[in-house]
PDB file of C-alpha atoms in Angstrom:
ATOM      1  CA  MET M   1      -0.178  -0.120  -0.118  1.00  0.00           C
ATOM      2  CA  ILE M   2       3.060   2.190   1.187  1.00  0.00           C
ATOM      3  CA  SER M   3       4.692   1.654  -2.318  1.00  0.00           C
ATOM      4  CA  LEU M   4       1.354   2.177  -4.479  1.00  0.00           C
ATOM      5  CA  PHE M   5       0.850   5.674  -2.119  1.00  0.00           C
ATOM      6  CA  GLY M   6       3.974   6.729  -3.451  1.00  0.00           C
ATOM      7  CA  GLU M   7       3.807   5.947  -7.097  1.00  0.00           C
ATOM      8  CA  ALA M   8       0.551   7.711  -6.759  1.00  0.00           C
ATOM      9  CA  ALA M   9       2.529  10.518  -5.706  1.00  0.00           C
ATOM     10  CA  ALA M  10       4.911  10.386  -8.417  1.00  0.00           C
ATOM     11  CA  PHE M  11       2.332   9.980 -11.439  1.00  0.00           C
ATOM     12  CA  THR M  12       0.726  13.262  -9.949  1.00  0.00           C
ATOM     13  CA  ALA M  13       3.800  15.095  -9.645  1.00  0.00           C
ATOM     14  CA  ALA M  14       4.193  14.154 -13.556  1.00  0.00           C
ATOM     15  CA  LEU M  15       0.894  15.905 -13.911  1.00  0.00           C
ATOM     16  CA  CYS M  16       1.809  18.775 -11.916  1.00  0.00           C
ATOM     17  CA  TRP M  17       4.940  19.244 -13.922  1.00  0.00           C
ATOM     18  CA  ALA M  18       3.102  19.246 -17.427  1.00  0.00           C
ATOM     19  CA  SER M  19       0.604  21.503 -16.360  1.00  0.00           C
ATOM     20  CA  SER M  20       3.438  24.487 -14.661  1.00  0.00           C
ATOM     21  CA  SER M  21       6.052  23.853 -18.046  1.00  0.00           C
ATOM     22  CA  MET M  22       3.111  25.196 -20.144  1.00  0.00           C
ATOM     23  CA  ILE M  23       2.222  27.775 -17.885  1.00  0.00           C
ATOM     24  CA  PHE M  24       5.941  28.846 -17.440  1.00  0.00           C
ATOM     25  CA  SER M  25       6.641  28.424 -21.029  1.00  0.00           C
ATOM     26  CA  ASN M  26       4.104  30.426 -22.130  1.00  0.00           C
ATOM     27  CA  ILE M  27       5.060  33.664 -19.676  1.00  0.00           C
ATOM     28  CA  GLY M  28       9.007  32.544 -20.416  1.00  0.00           C
ATOM     29  CA  GLY M  29       9.027  34.390 -24.023  1.00  0.00           C
ATOM     30  CA  LYS M  30       7.608  37.599 -22.283  1.00  0.00           C
ATOM     31  CA  ALA M  31       9.508  37.583 -19.176  1.00  0.00           C
ATOM     32  CA  GLY M  32      12.935  36.004 -20.152  1.00  0.00           C
ATOM     33  CA  ALA M  33      14.101  32.611 -18.978  1.00  0.00           C
ATOM     34  CA  GLN M  34      16.086  33.101 -16.094  1.00  0.00           C
ATOM     35  CA  THR M  35      13.863  35.741 -14.725  1.00  0.00           C
ATOM     36  CA  VAL M  36      11.100  32.841 -14.893  1.00  0.00           C
ATOM     37  CA  ASN M  37      12.885  30.206 -12.952  1.00  0.00           C
ATOM     38  CA  ARG M  38      13.907  32.739  -9.968  1.00  0.00           C
ATOM     39  CA  GLY M  39      10.485  34.165  -9.741  1.00  0.00           C
ATOM     40  CA  ARG M  40       9.104  30.764  -9.709  1.00  0.00           C
ATOM     41  CA  LEU M  41      11.436  29.877  -7.048  1.00  0.00           C
ATOM     42  CA  ALA M  42      10.476  32.829  -4.836  1.00  0.00           C
ATOM     43  CA  CYS M  43       6.934  32.293  -5.415  1.00  0.00           C
ATOM     44  CA  SER M  44       7.237  28.709  -4.703  1.00  0.00           C
ATOM     45  CA  ILE M  45       8.735  29.218  -1.056  1.00  0.00           C
ATOM     46  CA  PHE M  46       5.736  31.223  -0.640  1.00  0.00           C
ATOM     47  CA  CYS M  47       3.345  28.683  -1.445  1.00  0.00           C
ATOM     48  CA  LEU M  48       5.185  26.124   0.213  1.00  0.00           C
ATOM     49  CA  THR M  49       5.281  28.276   3.665  1.00  0.00           C
ATOM     50  CA  ILE M  50       1.118  28.054   3.750  1.00  0.00           C
ATOM     51  CA  LEU M  51       1.163  24.602   3.103  1.00  0.00           C
ATOM     52  CA  HIS M  52       3.427  23.662   6.089  1.00  0.00           C
ATOM     53  CA  TRP M  53       1.425  26.576   8.204  1.00  0.00           C
ATOM     54  CA  ILE M  54      -1.541  24.360   7.082  1.00  0.00           C
ATOM     55  CA  LEU M  55      -0.392  20.758   7.201  1.00  0.00           C
ATOM     56  CA  GLN M  56       2.371  21.097   9.960  1.00  0.00           C
ATOM     57  CA  GLY M  57       0.780  23.357  11.800  1.00  0.00           C
ATOM     58  CA  GLN M  58       4.107  25.845  11.720  1.00  0.00           C
ATOM     59  CA  PRO M  59       5.216  27.899   8.406  1.00  0.00           C
ATOM     60  CA  TRP M  60       8.681  26.355   8.513  1.00  0.00           C
ATOM     61  CA  PRO M  61      10.639  23.070   9.563  1.00  0.00           C
ATOM     62  CA  ASN M  62      11.636  23.017  12.868  1.00  0.00           C
ATOM     63  CA  ALA M  63      13.375  19.692  13.997  1.00  0.00           C
ATOM     64  CA  ILE M  64      16.192  18.484  11.597  1.00  0.00           C
ATOM     65  CA  THR M  65      19.085  17.377  12.004  1.00  0.00           C
ATOM     66  CA  TRP M  66      22.669  18.508  10.642  1.00  0.00           C
ATOM     67  CA  GLU M  67      23.057  15.442   8.352  1.00  0.00           C
ATOM     68  CA  GLN M  68      19.623  15.686   6.930  1.00  0.00           C
ATOM     69  CA  LEU M  69      19.657  19.468   6.198  1.00  0.00           C
ATOM     70  CA  GLY M  70      23.205  18.601   4.470  1.00  0.00           C
ATOM     71  CA  TRP M  71      21.610  16.009   2.298  1.00  0.00           C
ATOM     72  CA  LEU M  72      18.601  18.002   1.390  1.00  0.00           C
ATOM     73  CA  SER M  73      21.023  21.039   0.941  1.00  0.00           C
ATOM     74  CA  LEU M  74      23.612  18.701  -1.758  1.00  0.00           C
ATOM     75  CA  SER M  75      20.369  17.407  -3.288  1.00  0.00           C
ATOM     76  CA  SER M  76      18.800  21.319  -3.661  1.00  0.00           C
ATOM     77  CA  VAL M  77      22.166  22.802  -4.899  1.00  0.00           C
ATOM     78  CA  LEU M  78      22.443  19.106  -7.440  1.00  0.00           C
ATOM     79  CA  GLY M  79      18.879  19.333  -8.805  1.00  0.00           C
ATOM     80  CA  LEU M  80      17.514  22.543  -8.911  1.00  0.00           C
ATOM     81  CA  VAL M  81      20.785  24.879  -9.056  1.00  0.00           C
ATOM     82  CA  ILE M  82      23.233  23.123 -10.805  1.00  0.00           C
ATOM     83  CA  GLY M  83      20.565  20.504 -12.338  1.00  0.00           C
ATOM     84  CA  ASP M  84      18.316  23.063 -13.743  1.00  0.00           C
ATOM     85  CA  ALA M  85      20.842  25.326 -15.215  1.00  0.00           C
ATOM     86  CA  MET M  86      22.182  22.990 -17.336  1.00  0.00           C
ATOM     87  CA  LEU M  87      19.149  21.671 -18.656  1.00  0.00           C
ATOM     88  CA  PHE M  88      18.330  25.037 -19.262  1.00  0.00           C
ATOM     89  CA  GLN M  89      21.749  25.513 -21.296  1.00  0.00           C
ATOM     90  CA  ALA M  90      20.906  22.301 -23.251  1.00  0.00           C
ATOM     91  CA  PHE M  91      17.727  23.718 -24.353  1.00  0.00           C
ATOM     92  CA  VAL M  92      19.843  26.701 -26.282  1.00  0.00           C
ATOM     93  CA  LEU M  93      22.501  24.469 -27.535  1.00  0.00           C
ATOM     94  CA  ILE M  94      20.185  21.563 -29.027  1.00  0.00           C
ATOM     95  CA  GLY M  95      16.820  22.185 -28.187  1.00  0.00           C
ATOM     96  CA  ALA M  96      14.092  20.719 -26.366  1.00  0.00           C
ATOM     97  CA  ARG M  97      13.327  17.451 -28.387  1.00  0.00           C
ATOM     98  CA  LEU M  98      17.135  15.624 -27.465  1.00  0.00           C
ATOM     99  CA  SER M  99      17.440  17.576 -24.324  1.00  0.00           C
ATOM    100  CA  MET M 100      14.239  15.362 -22.858  1.00  0.00           C
ATOM    101  CA  LEU M 101      15.763  12.993 -24.833  1.00  0.00           C
ATOM    102  CA  LEU M 102      18.439  12.730 -22.614  1.00  0.00           C
ATOM    103  CA  MET M 103      16.960  13.321 -19.518  1.00  0.00           C
ATOM    104  CA  SER M 104      14.624  10.700 -19.719  1.00  0.00           C
ATOM    105  CA  THR M 105      17.651   8.221 -19.368  1.00  0.00           C
ATOM    106  CA  VAL M 106      17.467   9.285 -15.421  1.00  0.00           C
ATOM    107  CA  PRO M 107      15.017   6.316 -14.518  1.00  0.00           C
ATOM    108  CA  ILE M 108      17.827   3.796 -15.601  1.00  0.00           C
ATOM    109  CA  MET M 109      20.359   6.025 -13.653  1.00  0.00           C
ATOM    110  CA  GLY M 110      18.010   5.936 -10.853  1.00  0.00           C
ATOM    111  CA  ALA M 111      17.402   2.369 -11.069  1.00  0.00           C
ATOM    112  CA  VAL M 112      20.948   0.846 -10.990  1.00  0.00           C
ATOM    113  CA  LEU M 113      22.347   3.436  -8.279  1.00  0.00           C
ATOM    114  CA  ALA M 114      19.204   2.403  -6.131  1.00  0.00           C
ATOM    115  CA  TRP M 115      20.497  -1.055  -6.704  1.00  0.00           C
ATOM    116  CA  VAL M 116      23.687   0.006  -5.951  1.00  0.00           C
ATOM    117  CA  LEU M 117      23.118   2.206  -2.739  1.00  0.00           C
ATOM    118  CA  PHE M 118      19.934   1.166  -1.120  1.00  0.00           C
ATOM    119  CA  ASP M 119      19.451  -2.840  -2.277  1.00  0.00           C
ATOM    120  CA  GLU M 120      16.225  -2.028  -3.725  1.00  0.00           C
ATOM    121  CA  THR M 121      15.192  -4.410  -6.150  1.00  0.00           C
ATOM    122  CA  LEU M 122      12.241  -4.753  -8.517  1.00  0.00           C
ATOM    123  CA  ARG M 123      10.188  -7.524  -9.787  1.00  0.00           C
ATOM    124  CA  PRO M 124      10.404  -8.613 -13.526  1.00  0.00           C
ATOM    125  CA  ILE M 125       6.739  -6.946 -13.849  1.00  0.00           C
ATOM    126  CA  GLU M 126       7.998  -3.526 -12.210  1.00  0.00           C
ATOM    127  CA  ILE M 127      11.321  -3.927 -14.880  1.00  0.00           C
ATOM    128  CA  THR M 128       8.970  -4.534 -18.076  1.00  0.00           C
ATOM    129  CA  GLY M 129       7.068  -1.242 -16.594  1.00  0.00           C
ATOM    130  CA  ILE M 130       9.959   0.331 -16.253  1.00  0.00           C
ATOM    131  CA  ALA M 131      11.212  -0.552 -20.265  1.00  0.00           C
ATOM    132  CA  CYS M 132       7.413   0.300 -21.755  1.00  0.00           C
ATOM    133  CA  GLY M 133       7.640   3.444 -19.868  1.00  0.00           C
ATOM    134  CA  VAL M 134      11.233   4.763 -20.697  1.00  0.00           C
ATOM    135  CA  GLY M 135      10.598   3.262 -24.530  1.00  0.00           C
ATOM    136  CA  GLY M 136       7.510   5.246 -24.735  1.00  0.00           C
ATOM    137  CA  VAL M 137       8.999   8.604 -23.953  1.00  0.00           C
ATOM    138  CA  LEU M 138      11.517   8.136 -26.278  1.00  0.00           C
ATOM    139  CA  ILE M 139       9.433   6.884 -29.351  1.00  0.00           C
ATOM    140  CA  VAL M 140       7.522  10.407 -28.660  1.00  0.00           C
ATOM    141  CA  ILE M 141      10.725  12.548 -27.988  1.00  0.00           C
ATOM    142  CA  LEU M 142      11.946  10.850 -31.389  1.00  0.00           C
ATOM    143  CA  GLY M 143       9.487  11.621 -33.278  1.00  0.00           C
ATOM    144  CA  LYS M 144      11.125  14.709 -35.050  1.00  0.00           C
ATOM    145  CA  LYS M 145      14.478  13.042 -36.766  1.00  0.00           C
ATOM    146  CA  GLY M 146      17.450  15.030 -37.245  1.00  0.00           C
ATOM    147  CA  ARG M 147      19.264  17.604 -34.930  1.00  0.00           C
ATOM    148  CA  PRO M 148      18.536  21.235 -35.214  1.00  0.00           C
ATOM    149  CA  ILE M 149      19.774  22.962 -38.149  1.00  0.00           C
ATOM    150  CA  GLY M 150      22.946  24.273 -38.276  1.00  0.00           C
ATOM    151  CA  LEU M 151      23.733  22.481 -35.146  1.00  0.00           C
ATOM    152  CA  GLU M 152      27.088  20.416 -35.913  1.00  0.00           C
ATOM    153  CA  GLY M 153      30.372  19.731 -34.220  1.00  0.00           C
ATOM    154  CA  ARG M 154      31.261  21.090 -30.778  1.00  0.00           C
ATOM    155  CA  ASN M 155      28.386  22.983 -29.933  1.00  0.00           C
ATOM    156  CA  TYR M 156      26.444  19.999 -30.503  1.00  0.00           C
ATOM    157  CA  ALA M 157      28.839  18.285 -28.730  1.00  0.00           C
ATOM    158  CA  ILE M 158      28.460  20.863 -25.287  1.00  0.00           C
ATOM    159  CA  GLY M 159      25.006  20.443 -25.961  1.00  0.00           C
ATOM    160  CA  ILE M 160      25.057  16.771 -25.365  1.00  0.00           C
ATOM    161  CA  LEU M 161      27.214  16.942 -22.080  1.00  0.00           C
ATOM    162  CA  PHE M 162      24.650  20.088 -20.838  1.00  0.00           C
ATOM    163  CA  GLY M 163      21.786  17.572 -21.215  1.00  0.00           C
ATOM    164  CA  PHE M 164      23.761  14.682 -19.335  1.00  0.00           C
ATOM    165  CA  GLY M 165      24.428  16.956 -16.499  1.00  0.00           C
ATOM    166  CA  GLY M 166      20.998  17.719 -16.423  1.00  0.00           C
ATOM    167  CA  ALA M 167      19.889  13.936 -16.522  1.00  0.00           C
ATOM    168  CA  VAL M 168      23.003  13.158 -13.746  1.00  0.00           C
ATOM    169  CA  GLY M 169      21.466  16.092 -11.669  1.00  0.00           C
ATOM    170  CA  GLN M 170      18.218  14.819 -11.436  1.00  0.00           C
ATOM    171  CA  VAL M 171      19.030  11.499 -10.183  1.00  0.00           C
ATOM    172  CA  ALA M 172      21.733  12.834  -7.688  1.00  0.00           C
ATOM    173  CA  ASN M 173      18.691  15.057  -6.810  1.00  0.00           C
ATOM    174  CA  LEU M 174      16.741  12.043  -5.894  1.00  0.00           C
ATOM    175  CA  ILE M 175      19.740   9.861  -4.228  1.00  0.00           C
ATOM    176  CA  THR M 176      20.737  12.543  -1.774  1.00  0.00           C
ATOM    177  CA  ALA M 177      17.424  13.658  -1.087  1.00  0.00           C
ATOM    178  CA  LYS M 178      16.627   9.660  -0.331  1.00  0.00           C
ATOM    179  CA  TYR M 179      19.190   9.824   2.107  1.00  0.00           C
ATOM    180  CA  ALA M 180      17.326  12.404   4.158  1.00  0.00           C
ATOM    181  CA  LEU M 181      13.546  10.756   4.120  1.00  0.00           C
ATOM    182  CA  ILE M 182      14.838   7.877   4.806  1.00  0.00           C
ATOM    183  CA  ASP M 183      13.981   7.720   8.452  1.00  0.00           C
ATOM    184  CA  GLY M 184      10.710   9.118   7.634  1.00  0.00           C
ATOM    185  CA  TYR M 185      11.260  12.676   7.525  1.00  0.00           C
ATOM    186  CA  SER M 186       8.424  14.831   6.442  1.00  0.00           C
ATOM    187  CA  ALA M 187       7.952  14.815   2.758  1.00  0.00           C
ATOM    188  CA  LEU M 188       6.886  18.930   2.826  1.00  0.00           C
ATOM    189  CA  SER M 189       9.624  19.884   5.220  1.00  0.00           C
ATOM    190  CA  ALA M 190      12.060  18.112   2.902  1.00  0.00           C
ATOM    191  CA  THR M 191      10.624  20.151   0.219  1.00  0.00           C
ATOM    192  CA  TRP M 192      10.869  23.442   1.782  1.00  0.00           C
ATOM    193  CA  ILE M 193      13.988  23.376   2.904  1.00  0.00           C
ATOM    194  CA  ARG M 194      15.503  22.311  -0.806  1.00  0.00           C
ATOM    195  CA  THR M 195      13.768  25.177  -1.958  1.00  0.00           C
ATOM    196  CA  LEU M 196      14.740  27.560   0.635  1.00  0.00           C
ATOM    197  CA  VAL M 197      18.235  26.575  -0.463  1.00  0.00           C
ATOM    198  CA  ALA M 198      17.750  27.161  -4.032  1.00  0.00           C
ATOM    199  CA  VAL M 199      16.270  30.208  -3.507  1.00  0.00           C
ATOM    200  CA  ILE M 200      19.049  31.428  -1.882  1.00  0.00           C
ATOM    201  CA  ALA M 201      21.382  30.654  -4.192  1.00  0.00           C
ATOM    202  CA  MET M 202      19.715  31.549  -7.370  1.00  0.00           C
ATOM    203  CA  TRP M 203      18.382  34.764  -6.048  1.00  0.00           C
ATOM    204  CA  GLY M 204      22.681  35.709  -4.424  1.00  0.00           C
ATOM    205  CA  LEU M 205      23.488  34.904  -7.620  1.00  0.00           C
ATOM    206  CA  ALA M 206      21.020  37.617  -8.512  1.00  0.00           C
ATOM    207  CA  ILE M 207      22.912  40.182  -6.566  1.00  0.00           C
ATOM    208  CA  ILE M 208      26.135  39.441  -7.290  1.00  0.00           C
ATOM    209  CA  LEU M 209      25.295  39.761 -11.098  1.00  0.00           C
ATOM    210  CA  GLY M 210      22.657  42.903 -10.841  1.00  0.00           C
ATOM    211  CA  ARG M 211      19.345  41.485 -11.568  1.00  0.00           C
ATOM    212  CA  VAL M 212      17.518  41.780  -8.665  1.00  0.00           C
ATOM    213  CA  ARG M 213      15.352  44.941  -9.710  1.00  0.00           C
ATOM    214  CA  ARG M 214      15.029  43.425 -13.539  1.00  0.00           C
ATOM    215  CA  THR M 215      13.734  40.492 -12.005  1.00  0.00           C
ATOM    216  CA  VAL M 216      11.579  41.571  -9.711  1.00  0.00           C
ATOM    217  CA  THR M 217       9.638  43.889 -12.375  1.00  0.00           C
ATOM    218  CA  ALA M 218       9.484  41.624 -14.607  1.00  0.00           C
ATOM    219  CA  CYS M 219       7.812  38.959 -12.452  1.00  0.00           C
ATOM    220  CA  ILE M 220       5.400  41.988 -10.788  1.00  0.00           C
ATOM    221  CA  ALA M 221       4.129  42.540 -14.284  1.00  0.00           C
ATOM    222  CA  PRO M 222       0.032  42.158 -14.787  1.00  0.00           C
ATOM    223  CA  ASP M 223       0.551  39.215 -17.397  1.00  0.00           C
ATOM    224  CA  VAL M 224       3.524  37.448 -15.855  1.00  0.00           C
ATOM    225  CA  GLY M 225       2.840  37.804 -11.996  1.00  0.00           C
ATOM    226  CA  LYS M 226      -0.596  35.815 -11.307  1.00  0.00           C
ATOM    227  CA  TRP M 227       0.809  33.375 -13.833  1.00  0.00           C
ATOM    228  CA  LEU M 228       3.813  32.847 -12.241  1.00  0.00           C
ATOM    229  CA  LEU M 229       2.656  32.134  -8.741  1.00  0.00           C
ATOM    230  CA  LEU M 230      -0.105  29.841 -10.092  1.00  0.00           C
ATOM    231  CA  GLY M 231       2.676  27.934 -11.906  1.00  0.00           C
ATOM    232  CA  ALA M 232       4.793  27.996  -8.464  1.00  0.00           C
ATOM    233  CA  LEU M 233       2.236  26.037  -6.708  1.00  0.00           C
ATOM    234  CA  ILE M 234       1.414  23.687  -8.895  1.00  0.00           C
ATOM    235  CA  GLY M 235       5.189  23.140 -10.206  1.00  0.00           C
ATOM    236  CA  PRO M 236       7.865  23.694  -7.630  1.00  0.00           C
ATOM    237  CA  ALA M 237       5.538  23.885  -4.735  1.00  0.00           C
ATOM    238  CA  ILE M 238       3.187  20.673  -5.028  1.00  0.00           C
ATOM    239  CA  GLY M 239       4.521  18.784  -7.860  1.00  0.00           C
ATOM    240  CA  VAL M 240       8.222  18.726  -5.632  1.00  0.00           C
ATOM    241  CA  TRP M 241       6.268  17.896  -2.236  1.00  0.00           C
ATOM    242  CA  LEU M 242       4.482  15.191  -4.461  1.00  0.00           C
ATOM    243  CA  SER M 243       7.735  14.212  -6.007  1.00  0.00           C
ATOM    244  CA  MET M 244       9.717  14.047  -2.421  1.00  0.00           C
ATOM    245  CA  LEU M 245       6.646  11.747  -0.965  1.00  0.00           C
ATOM    246  CA  ALA M 246       7.019   9.425  -4.151  1.00  0.00           C
ATOM    247  CA  VAL M 247      10.866   9.325  -3.523  1.00  0.00           C
ATOM    248  CA  GLN M 248      10.094   8.276   0.165  1.00  0.00           C
ATOM    249  CA  ASN M 249       7.574   5.607  -0.293  1.00  0.00           C
ATOM    250  CA  ALA M 250       8.379   3.983  -3.278  1.00  0.00           C
ATOM    251  CA  ASN M 251      11.284   2.625  -5.515  1.00  0.00           C
ATOM    252  CA  VAL M 252      13.500   5.012  -6.836  1.00  0.00           C
ATOM    253  CA  GLY M 253      13.507   3.473 -10.654  1.00  0.00           C
ATOM    254  CA  ILE M 254       9.855   3.273 -10.567  1.00  0.00           C
ATOM    255  CA  ALA M 255       8.900   6.886  -9.272  1.00  0.00           C
ATOM    256  CA  SER M 256      11.522   8.617 -11.174  1.00  0.00           C
ATOM    257  CA  THR M 257      10.357   6.191 -14.422  1.00  0.00           C
ATOM    258  CA  LEU M 258       6.565   7.909 -13.222  1.00  0.00           C
ATOM    259  CA  MET M 259       7.600  11.364 -12.965  1.00  0.00           C
ATOM    260  CA  ALA M 260       9.432  11.417 -16.650  1.00  0.00           C
ATOM    261  CA  LEU M 261       5.881  11.272 -18.032  1.00  0.00           C
ATOM    262  CA  PRO M 262       5.446  15.129 -18.634  1.00  0.00           C
ATOM    263  CA  PRO M 263       6.484  14.947 -22.418  1.00  0.00           C
ATOM    264  CA  VAL M 264       4.039  12.256 -23.036  1.00  0.00           C
ATOM    265  CA  ILE M 265       1.409  14.254 -20.966  1.00  0.00           C
ATOM    266  CA  LEU M 266       1.914  17.029 -23.124  1.00  0.00           C
ATOM    267  CA  ILE M 267       1.430  14.956 -26.244  1.00  0.00           C
ATOM    268  CA  VAL M 268      -1.582  14.121 -24.909  1.00  0.00           C
ATOM    269  CA  TYR M 269      -2.888  17.335 -24.443  1.00  0.00           C
ATOM    270  CA  GLU M 270      -1.723  18.586 -27.418  1.00  0.00           C
ATOM    271  CA  GLY M 271      -3.901  15.910 -29.041  1.00  0.00           C
ATOM    272  CA  LEU M 272      -6.951  15.834 -27.083  1.00  0.00           C
ATOM    273  CA  ILE M 273      -7.632  19.087 -25.958  1.00  0.00           C
ATOM    274  CA  LEU M 274      -5.723  21.195 -28.665  1.00  0.00           C
ATOM    275  CA  ARG M 275      -6.492  19.454 -31.380  1.00  0.00           C
ATOM    276  CA  LYS M 276      -2.854  19.321 -32.958  1.00  0.00           C
ATOM    277  CA  PRO M 277      -2.049  16.578 -35.053  1.00  0.00           C
ATOM    278  CA  VAL M 278       0.823  14.534 -33.302  1.00  0.00           C
ATOM    279  CA  GLY M 279       1.805  11.837 -36.046  1.00  0.00           C
ATOM    280  CA  ILE M 280       1.085   8.017 -35.156  1.00  0.00           C
ATOM    281  CA  GLN M 281       4.449   7.979 -33.670  1.00  0.00           C
ATOM    282  CA  ALA M 282       3.423   9.784 -31.048  1.00  0.00           C
ATOM    283  CA  VAL M 283       0.550   8.350 -30.592  1.00  0.00           C
ATOM    284  CA  ILE M 284       2.196   4.314 -30.328  1.00  0.00           C
ATOM    285  CA  GLY M 285       5.016   6.187 -27.921  1.00  0.00           C
ATOM    286  CA  THR M 286       2.294   7.646 -25.635  1.00  0.00           C
ATOM    287  CA  CYS M 287       0.145   4.408 -25.440  1.00  0.00           C
ATOM    288  CA  LEU M 288       3.469   1.670 -24.820  1.00  0.00           C
ATOM    289  CA  ALA M 289       4.177   4.645 -22.024  1.00  0.00           C
ATOM    290  CA  PHE M 290       0.982   4.762 -19.713  1.00  0.00           C
ATOM    291  CA  GLY M 291       0.965   0.499 -20.860  1.00  0.00           C
ATOM    292  CA  GLY M 292       4.410   0.639 -18.616  1.00  0.00           C
ATOM    293  CA  VAL M 293       2.723   2.987 -16.176  1.00  0.00           C
ATOM    294  CA  THR M 294      -0.247   0.368 -15.767  1.00  0.00           C
ATOM    295  CA  LEU M 295       2.497  -2.147 -15.041  1.00  0.00           C
ATOM    296  CA  LEU M 296       3.980  -0.227 -12.419  1.00  0.00           C
ATOM    297  CA  PHE M 297       0.947  -0.334 -10.625  1.00  0.00           C
ATOM    298  CA  MET M 298       0.045  -4.153 -11.022  1.00  0.00           C
ATOM    299  CA  PRO M 299       0.104  -5.966  -7.788  1.00  0.00           C
TER     300      PRO M 299
END
C-alpha cells in the first residue's frame, strides 16, 4: 500500500509538472527564462510556507538533524540549481527534443544507483513497466528526426554534455534526497528546505550579477505575476512535494520513471485538448508509456 501511494504521488507530480511547464513556457517568452526561474522559486517558497503552516501547524520546519540538512542542501544544489541550469543550457544549445531525450535516461540511472546504494529490488513486471515507460517516452521525443538546423561539431557535443549533466543532476537530486528521507522525515518539510536553499543560491547569484531589480519588475507585471504564482504553486511547490513523497514511499527507479512522463502527458494534451496533429509515432509512444505505467501499478 505504501508503494502504491508513492507511485500515485509520482504520477501526480508528473501531471503537476506538465501543467506548470505549459504556464512557464507561455510567460518565459515575456519575462525571460532565467527571470522566470528565479521568480518561480520565490513564489514556490511562499506557497510552500503556507502549505507547511496548514498541514504541519507551523510555517517552516524546526526539527532536523545537521546530517539531514546537509543531504537536502546537497540535493537542492545538485538538482534545483546545477541540474536545472545545465538542462536550460541544453535547451538553448540542442533544443527541447534532444534535451528531453537525454533526461529520459534518469529512470535507468536512478534504478541502477538505487540498486547499488539502497539494495532496492525490482520485480520482473516492474522492470518491464520501466522499460515500456522509458521506451514510450523515447519514441515520442524522437518523433522529429535529425539535429537542429546548423548545429554541428563542438557545439553539438557540448549541448549533449549539458543534457546529460541535467539528467545526472536529477538523479543525484533524487538519491541525495532519499538519504534525508530514509528515517521518515516529512516530505513537505524536506521540500521547503530544498527550495529555500535554491532560492538563496539563485537570488544570491542575481544580487552578484545586479539583476534583482530587473527580475522583480518583470515578475510583477500584470500578465506575468498571477501566472507565475499559479505555476509555482502547481509545479515547484505541490509537484516537488509530491516527488519527495514518491521518493520516500516507492522505489527510486519506479518513481523516477513515473516522474519522467510530462512530455508524454503534453502530447496527450496537444492531441486531445488542443486538437493538434501529433502523428502515429507519438500515439504509439504514448500508448506504450502509459502501458508501462499500468504495469507499475499492478500488484
